PDB file of C-alpha atoms in Angstrom:
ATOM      1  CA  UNK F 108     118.552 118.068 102.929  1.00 30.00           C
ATOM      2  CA  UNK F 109     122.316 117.377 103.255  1.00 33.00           C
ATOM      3  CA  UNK F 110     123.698 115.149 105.669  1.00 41.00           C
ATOM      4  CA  UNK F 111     120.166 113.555 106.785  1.00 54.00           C
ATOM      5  CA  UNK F 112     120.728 110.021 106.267  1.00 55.00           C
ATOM      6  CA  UNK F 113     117.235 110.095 104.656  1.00 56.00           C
ATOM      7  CA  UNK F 114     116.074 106.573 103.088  1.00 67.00           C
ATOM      8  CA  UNK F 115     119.390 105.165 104.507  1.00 90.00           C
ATOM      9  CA  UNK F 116     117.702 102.268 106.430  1.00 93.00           C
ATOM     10  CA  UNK F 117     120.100 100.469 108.527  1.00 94.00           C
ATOM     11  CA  UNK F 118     117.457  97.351 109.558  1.00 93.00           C
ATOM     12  CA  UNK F 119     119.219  94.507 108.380  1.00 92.00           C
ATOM     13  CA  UNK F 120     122.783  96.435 109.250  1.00 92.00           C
ATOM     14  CA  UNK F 121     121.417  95.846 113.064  1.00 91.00           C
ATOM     15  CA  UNK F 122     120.574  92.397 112.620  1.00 89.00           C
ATOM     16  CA  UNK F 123     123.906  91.374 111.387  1.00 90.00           C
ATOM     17  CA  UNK F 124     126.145  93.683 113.928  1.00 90.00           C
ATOM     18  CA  UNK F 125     124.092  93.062 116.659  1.00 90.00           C
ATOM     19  CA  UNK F 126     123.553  89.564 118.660  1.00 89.00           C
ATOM     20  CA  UNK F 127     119.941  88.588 118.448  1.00 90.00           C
ATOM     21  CA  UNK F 128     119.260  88.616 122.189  1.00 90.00           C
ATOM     22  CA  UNK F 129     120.379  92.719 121.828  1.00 92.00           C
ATOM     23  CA  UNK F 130     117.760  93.222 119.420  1.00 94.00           C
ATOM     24  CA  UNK F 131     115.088  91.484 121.459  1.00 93.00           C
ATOM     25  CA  UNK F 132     116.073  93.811 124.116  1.00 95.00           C
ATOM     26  CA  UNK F 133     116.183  96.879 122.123  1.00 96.00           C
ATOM     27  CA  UNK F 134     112.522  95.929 120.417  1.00 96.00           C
ATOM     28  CA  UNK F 135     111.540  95.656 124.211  1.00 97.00           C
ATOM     29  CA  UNK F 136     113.789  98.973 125.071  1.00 97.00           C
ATOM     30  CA  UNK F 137     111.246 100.726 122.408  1.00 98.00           C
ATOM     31  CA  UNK F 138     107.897  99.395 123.259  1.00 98.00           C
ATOM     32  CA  UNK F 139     108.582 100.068 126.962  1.00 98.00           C
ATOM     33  CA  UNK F 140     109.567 103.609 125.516  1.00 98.00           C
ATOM     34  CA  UNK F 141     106.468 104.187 123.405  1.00 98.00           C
ATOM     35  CA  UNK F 142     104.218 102.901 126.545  1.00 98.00           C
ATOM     36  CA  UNK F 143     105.325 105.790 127.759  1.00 98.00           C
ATOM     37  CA  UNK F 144     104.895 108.106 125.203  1.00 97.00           C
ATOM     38  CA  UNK F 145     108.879 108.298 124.548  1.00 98.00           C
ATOM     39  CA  UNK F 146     110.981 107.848 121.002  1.00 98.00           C
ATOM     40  CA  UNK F 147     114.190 106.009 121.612  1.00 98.00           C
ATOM     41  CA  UNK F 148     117.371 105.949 119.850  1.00 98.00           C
ATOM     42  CA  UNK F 149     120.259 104.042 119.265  1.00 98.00           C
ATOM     43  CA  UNK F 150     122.879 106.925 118.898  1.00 97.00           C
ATOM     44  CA  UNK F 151     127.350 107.693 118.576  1.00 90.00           C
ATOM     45  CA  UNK F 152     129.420 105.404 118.306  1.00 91.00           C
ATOM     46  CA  UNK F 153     127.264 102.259 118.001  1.00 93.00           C
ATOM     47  CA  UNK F 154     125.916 103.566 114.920  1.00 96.00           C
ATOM     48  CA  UNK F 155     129.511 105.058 113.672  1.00 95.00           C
ATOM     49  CA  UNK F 156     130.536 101.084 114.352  1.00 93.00           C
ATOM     50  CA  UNK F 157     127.782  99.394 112.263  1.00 94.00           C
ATOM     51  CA  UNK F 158     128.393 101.895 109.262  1.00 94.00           C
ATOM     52  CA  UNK F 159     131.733 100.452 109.324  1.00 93.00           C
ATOM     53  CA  UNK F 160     130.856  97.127 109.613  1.00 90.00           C
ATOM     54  CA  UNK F 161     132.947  96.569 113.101  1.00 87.00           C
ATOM     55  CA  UNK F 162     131.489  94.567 115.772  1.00 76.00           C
ATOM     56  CA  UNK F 163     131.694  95.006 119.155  1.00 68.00           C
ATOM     57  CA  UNK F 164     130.399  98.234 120.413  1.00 71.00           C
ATOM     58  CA  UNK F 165     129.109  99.926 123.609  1.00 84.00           C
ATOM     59  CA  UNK F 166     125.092 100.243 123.412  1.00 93.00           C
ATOM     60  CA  UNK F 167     124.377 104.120 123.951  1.00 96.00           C
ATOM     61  CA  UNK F 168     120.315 104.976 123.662  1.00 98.00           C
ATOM     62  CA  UNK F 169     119.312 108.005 123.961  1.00 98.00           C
ATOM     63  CA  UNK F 170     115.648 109.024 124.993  1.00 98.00           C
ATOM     64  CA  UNK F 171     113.183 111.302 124.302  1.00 98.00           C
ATOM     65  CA  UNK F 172     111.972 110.916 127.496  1.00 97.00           C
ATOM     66  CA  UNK F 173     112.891 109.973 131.468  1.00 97.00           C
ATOM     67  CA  UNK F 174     116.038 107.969 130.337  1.00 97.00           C
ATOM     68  CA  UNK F 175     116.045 106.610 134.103  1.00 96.00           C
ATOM     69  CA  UNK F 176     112.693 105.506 134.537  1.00 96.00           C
ATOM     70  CA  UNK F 177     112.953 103.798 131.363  1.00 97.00           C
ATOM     71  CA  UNK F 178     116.204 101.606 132.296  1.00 97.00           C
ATOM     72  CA  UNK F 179     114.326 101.110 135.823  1.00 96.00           C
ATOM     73  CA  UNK F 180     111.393  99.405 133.781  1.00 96.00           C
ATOM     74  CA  UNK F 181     113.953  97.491 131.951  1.00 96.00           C
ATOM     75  CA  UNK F 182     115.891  96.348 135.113  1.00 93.00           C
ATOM     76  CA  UNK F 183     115.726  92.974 136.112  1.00 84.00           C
ATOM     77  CA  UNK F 184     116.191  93.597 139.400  1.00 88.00           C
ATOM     78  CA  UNK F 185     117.061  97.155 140.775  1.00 87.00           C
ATOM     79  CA  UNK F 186     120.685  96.561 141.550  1.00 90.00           C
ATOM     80  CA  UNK F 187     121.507  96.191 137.825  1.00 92.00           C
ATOM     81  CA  UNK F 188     120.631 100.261 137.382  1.00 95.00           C
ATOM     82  CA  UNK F 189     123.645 103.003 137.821  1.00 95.00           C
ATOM     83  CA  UNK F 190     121.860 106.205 138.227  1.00 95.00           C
ATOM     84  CA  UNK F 191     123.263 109.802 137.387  1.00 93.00           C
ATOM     85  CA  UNK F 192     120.150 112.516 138.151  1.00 91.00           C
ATOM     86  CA  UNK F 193     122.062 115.329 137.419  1.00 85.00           C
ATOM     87  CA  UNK F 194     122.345 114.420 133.699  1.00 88.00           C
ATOM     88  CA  UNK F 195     118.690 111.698 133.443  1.00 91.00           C
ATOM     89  CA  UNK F 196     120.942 109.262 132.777  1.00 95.00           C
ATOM     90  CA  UNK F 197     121.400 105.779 133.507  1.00 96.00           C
ATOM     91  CA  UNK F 198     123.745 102.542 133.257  1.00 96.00           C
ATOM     92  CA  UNK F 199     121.496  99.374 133.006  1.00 95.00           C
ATOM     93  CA  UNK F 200     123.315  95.855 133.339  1.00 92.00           C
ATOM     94  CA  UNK F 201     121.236  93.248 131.239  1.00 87.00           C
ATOM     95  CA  UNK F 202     122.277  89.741 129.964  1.00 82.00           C
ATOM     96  CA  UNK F 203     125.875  90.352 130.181  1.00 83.00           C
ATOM     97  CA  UNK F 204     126.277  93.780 128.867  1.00 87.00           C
ATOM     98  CA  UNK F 205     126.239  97.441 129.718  1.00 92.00           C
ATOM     99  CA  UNK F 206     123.572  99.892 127.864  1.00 96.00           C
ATOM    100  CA  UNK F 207     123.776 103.761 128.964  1.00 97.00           C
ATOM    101  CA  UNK F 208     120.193 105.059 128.757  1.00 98.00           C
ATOM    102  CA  UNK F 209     120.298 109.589 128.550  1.00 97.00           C
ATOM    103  CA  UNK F 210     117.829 111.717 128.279  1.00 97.00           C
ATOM    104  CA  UNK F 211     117.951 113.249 125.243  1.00 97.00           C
ATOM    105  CA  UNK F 212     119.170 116.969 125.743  1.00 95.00           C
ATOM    106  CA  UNK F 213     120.786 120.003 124.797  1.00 93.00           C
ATOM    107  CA  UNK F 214     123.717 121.348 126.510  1.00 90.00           C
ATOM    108  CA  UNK F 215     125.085 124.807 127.097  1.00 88.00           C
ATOM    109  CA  UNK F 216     129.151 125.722 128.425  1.00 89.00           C
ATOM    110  CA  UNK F 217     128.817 128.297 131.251  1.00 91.00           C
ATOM    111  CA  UNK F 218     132.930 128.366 130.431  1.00 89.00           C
ATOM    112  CA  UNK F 219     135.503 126.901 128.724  1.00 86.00           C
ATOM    113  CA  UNK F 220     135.928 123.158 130.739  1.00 83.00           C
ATOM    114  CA  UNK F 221     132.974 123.548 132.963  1.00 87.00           C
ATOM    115  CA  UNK F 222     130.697 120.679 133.235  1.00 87.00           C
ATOM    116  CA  UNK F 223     128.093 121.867 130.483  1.00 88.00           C
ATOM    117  CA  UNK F 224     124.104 122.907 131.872  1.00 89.00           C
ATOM    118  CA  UNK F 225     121.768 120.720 130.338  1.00 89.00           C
ATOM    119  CA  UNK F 226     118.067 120.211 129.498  1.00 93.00           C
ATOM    120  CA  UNK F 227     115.837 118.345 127.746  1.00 95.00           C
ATOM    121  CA  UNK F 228     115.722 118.266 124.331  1.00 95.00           C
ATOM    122  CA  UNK F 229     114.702 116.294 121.001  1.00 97.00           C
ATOM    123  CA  UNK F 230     117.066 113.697 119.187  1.00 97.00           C
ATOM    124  CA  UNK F 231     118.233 116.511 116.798  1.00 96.00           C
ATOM    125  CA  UNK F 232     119.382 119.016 119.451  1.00 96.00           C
ATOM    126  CA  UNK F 233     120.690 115.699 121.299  1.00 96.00           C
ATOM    127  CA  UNK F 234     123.265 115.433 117.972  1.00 97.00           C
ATOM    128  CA  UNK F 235     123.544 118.647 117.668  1.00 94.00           C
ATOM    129  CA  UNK F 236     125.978 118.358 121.335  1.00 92.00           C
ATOM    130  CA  UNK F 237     128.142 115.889 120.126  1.00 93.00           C
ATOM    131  CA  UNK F 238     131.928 116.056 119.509  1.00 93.00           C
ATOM    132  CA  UNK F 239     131.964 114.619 116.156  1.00 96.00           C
ATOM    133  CA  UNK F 240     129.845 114.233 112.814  1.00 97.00           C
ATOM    134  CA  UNK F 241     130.975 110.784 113.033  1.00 96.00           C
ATOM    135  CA  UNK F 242     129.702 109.692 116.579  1.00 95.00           C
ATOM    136  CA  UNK F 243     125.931 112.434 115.865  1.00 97.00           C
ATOM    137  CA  UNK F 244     124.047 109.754 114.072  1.00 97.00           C
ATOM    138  CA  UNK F 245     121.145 107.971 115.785  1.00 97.00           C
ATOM    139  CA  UNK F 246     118.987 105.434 114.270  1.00 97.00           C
ATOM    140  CA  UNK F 247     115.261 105.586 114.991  1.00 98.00           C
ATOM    141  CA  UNK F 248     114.387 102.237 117.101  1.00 98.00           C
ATOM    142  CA  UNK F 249     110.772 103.527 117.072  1.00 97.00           C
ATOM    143  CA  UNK F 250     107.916 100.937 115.700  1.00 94.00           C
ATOM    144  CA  UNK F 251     106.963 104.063 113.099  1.00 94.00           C
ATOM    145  CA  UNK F 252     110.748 103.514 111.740  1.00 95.00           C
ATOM    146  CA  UNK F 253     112.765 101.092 112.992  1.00 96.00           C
ATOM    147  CA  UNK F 254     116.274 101.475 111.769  1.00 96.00           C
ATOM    148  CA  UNK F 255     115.800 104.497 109.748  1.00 97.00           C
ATOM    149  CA  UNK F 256     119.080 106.492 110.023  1.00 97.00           C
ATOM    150  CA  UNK F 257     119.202 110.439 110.665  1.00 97.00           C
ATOM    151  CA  UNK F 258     122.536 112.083 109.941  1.00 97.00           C
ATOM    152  CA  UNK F 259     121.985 115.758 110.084  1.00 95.00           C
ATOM    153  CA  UNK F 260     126.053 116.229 110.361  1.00 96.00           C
ATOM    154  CA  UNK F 261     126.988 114.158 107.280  1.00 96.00           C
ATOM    155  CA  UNK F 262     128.629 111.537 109.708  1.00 96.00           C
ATOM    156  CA  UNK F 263     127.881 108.951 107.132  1.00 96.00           C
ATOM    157  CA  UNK F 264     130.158 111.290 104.210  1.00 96.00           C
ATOM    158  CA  UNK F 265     132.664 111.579 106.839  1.00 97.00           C
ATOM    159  CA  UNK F 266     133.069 107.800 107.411  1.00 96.00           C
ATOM    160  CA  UNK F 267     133.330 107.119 103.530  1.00 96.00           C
ATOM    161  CA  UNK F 268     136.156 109.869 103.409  1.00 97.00           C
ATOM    162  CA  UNK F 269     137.836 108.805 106.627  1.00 96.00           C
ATOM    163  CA  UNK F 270     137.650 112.089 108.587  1.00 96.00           C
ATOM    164  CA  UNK F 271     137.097 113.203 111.857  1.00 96.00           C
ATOM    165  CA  UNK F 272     135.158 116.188 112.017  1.00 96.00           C
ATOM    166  CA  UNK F 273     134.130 118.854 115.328  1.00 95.00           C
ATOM    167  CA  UNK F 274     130.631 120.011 114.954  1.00 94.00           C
ATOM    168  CA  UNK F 275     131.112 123.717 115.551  1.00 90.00           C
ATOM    169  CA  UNK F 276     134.056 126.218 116.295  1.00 89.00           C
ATOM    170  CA  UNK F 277     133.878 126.248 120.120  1.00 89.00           C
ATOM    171  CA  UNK F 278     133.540 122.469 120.352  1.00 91.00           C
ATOM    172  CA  UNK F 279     137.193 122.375 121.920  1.00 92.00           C
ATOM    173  CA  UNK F 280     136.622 125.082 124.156  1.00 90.00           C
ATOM    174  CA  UNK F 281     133.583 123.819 125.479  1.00 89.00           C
ATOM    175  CA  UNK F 282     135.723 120.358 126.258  1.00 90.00           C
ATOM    176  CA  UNK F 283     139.044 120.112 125.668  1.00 91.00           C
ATOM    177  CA  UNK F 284     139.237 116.471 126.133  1.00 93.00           C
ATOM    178  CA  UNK F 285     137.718 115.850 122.605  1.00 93.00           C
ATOM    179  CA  UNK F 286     140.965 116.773 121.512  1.00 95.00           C
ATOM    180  CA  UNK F 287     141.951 113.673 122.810  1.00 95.00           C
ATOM    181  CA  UNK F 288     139.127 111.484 121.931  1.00 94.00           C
ATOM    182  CA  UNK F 289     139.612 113.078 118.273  1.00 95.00           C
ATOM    183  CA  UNK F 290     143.554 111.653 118.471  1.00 95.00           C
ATOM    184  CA  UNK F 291     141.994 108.732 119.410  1.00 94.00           C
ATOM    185  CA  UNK F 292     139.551 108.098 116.960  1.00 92.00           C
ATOM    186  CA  UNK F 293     141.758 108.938 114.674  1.00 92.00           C
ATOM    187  CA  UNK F 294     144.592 106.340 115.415  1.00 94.00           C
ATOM    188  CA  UNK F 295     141.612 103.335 116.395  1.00 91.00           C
ATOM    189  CA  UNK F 296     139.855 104.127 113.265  1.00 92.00           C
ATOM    190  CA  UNK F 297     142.523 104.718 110.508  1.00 93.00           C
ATOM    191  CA  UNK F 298     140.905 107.928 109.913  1.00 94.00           C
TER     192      UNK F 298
END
């Protein structure tokens, strides 16, 4: 299949972009996760970022599962948790930085700008909402297969020709402001 990032392991691609403490947390992010019976991912830009080789980057997970009752088990103490029910999501302060914990979902525009209707979904359908093909990659964090890449929007073929690419037609109509975040993009990455 095109565009699935299949085989493309990005293991050791973590380990060098990532400081080691992150990883700890992210190997506990997934165990809490499968205790649960939930698949996390690291997903958008983080993953856009390693494939690049740029350090730095904002730690976006998304869950196949109750995103906030996972970052409350994660808390160290319950002030260090930003909750959002209307969207299962959650900011969770730990060791210094900010990780955004969403449920995975899929998304629906009842009109052009609106705030879209959402509800839960798999990691594909999650990607499938995105603005770009760039930023709808995930990488598995999953004990099964750690680090294993999926790129059903060949994000990956995008980065190596230096485009940035909307997934669908109505993508600007749905939100207007990724016309903005695509001018952005464009200018911060070179693209």
């Amino acid at each position: 299949m095109i565009g699935t990032g299949a085989n493309t392991d990005l293991s050791s691609q973590l380990a060098v972009a990532m400081p080691q403490e992150m990883i700890v947390f992210l190997r506990k992010a997934a165990e809490a996760a499968a205790a649960r019976g939930y698949r996390l991912f690291l997903v958008g830009g983080a993953v856009r970022d390693i494939l690049l080789g740029r350090p730095g980057f904002d730690i976006d997970l998304s869950v196949e599962g109750d995103a906030i009752e996972l970052a409350r088990a994660l808390a160290e103490c319950p002030d260090n948790v930003t909750i959002h029910h209307r969207f299962n999501t959650a900011r969770l302060k730990w060791g210094g930085h900010c990780i955004d914990l969403a449920r995975s979902r899929q998304e629906t525009y009842p009109r052009p700008g609106a705030l879209p209707v959402v509800r839960p979904g798999g990691i594909e359908e999650d990607l499938n909402r995105r603005d770009f093909s760039v930023n709808a990659m995930a990488v598995s964090l999953n004990h099964n297969d750690w680090g294993q890449l999926i790129d059903r929007h060949a994000g990956q073929s995008d980065i190596k020709r230096r485009i940035i690419r909307v997934l669908h037609p109505a993508s600007f109509i749905d939100d207007a402001t990724r016309i903005w975040r695509g001018l952005r993009y464009e200018q911060r990455l070179g693209f």
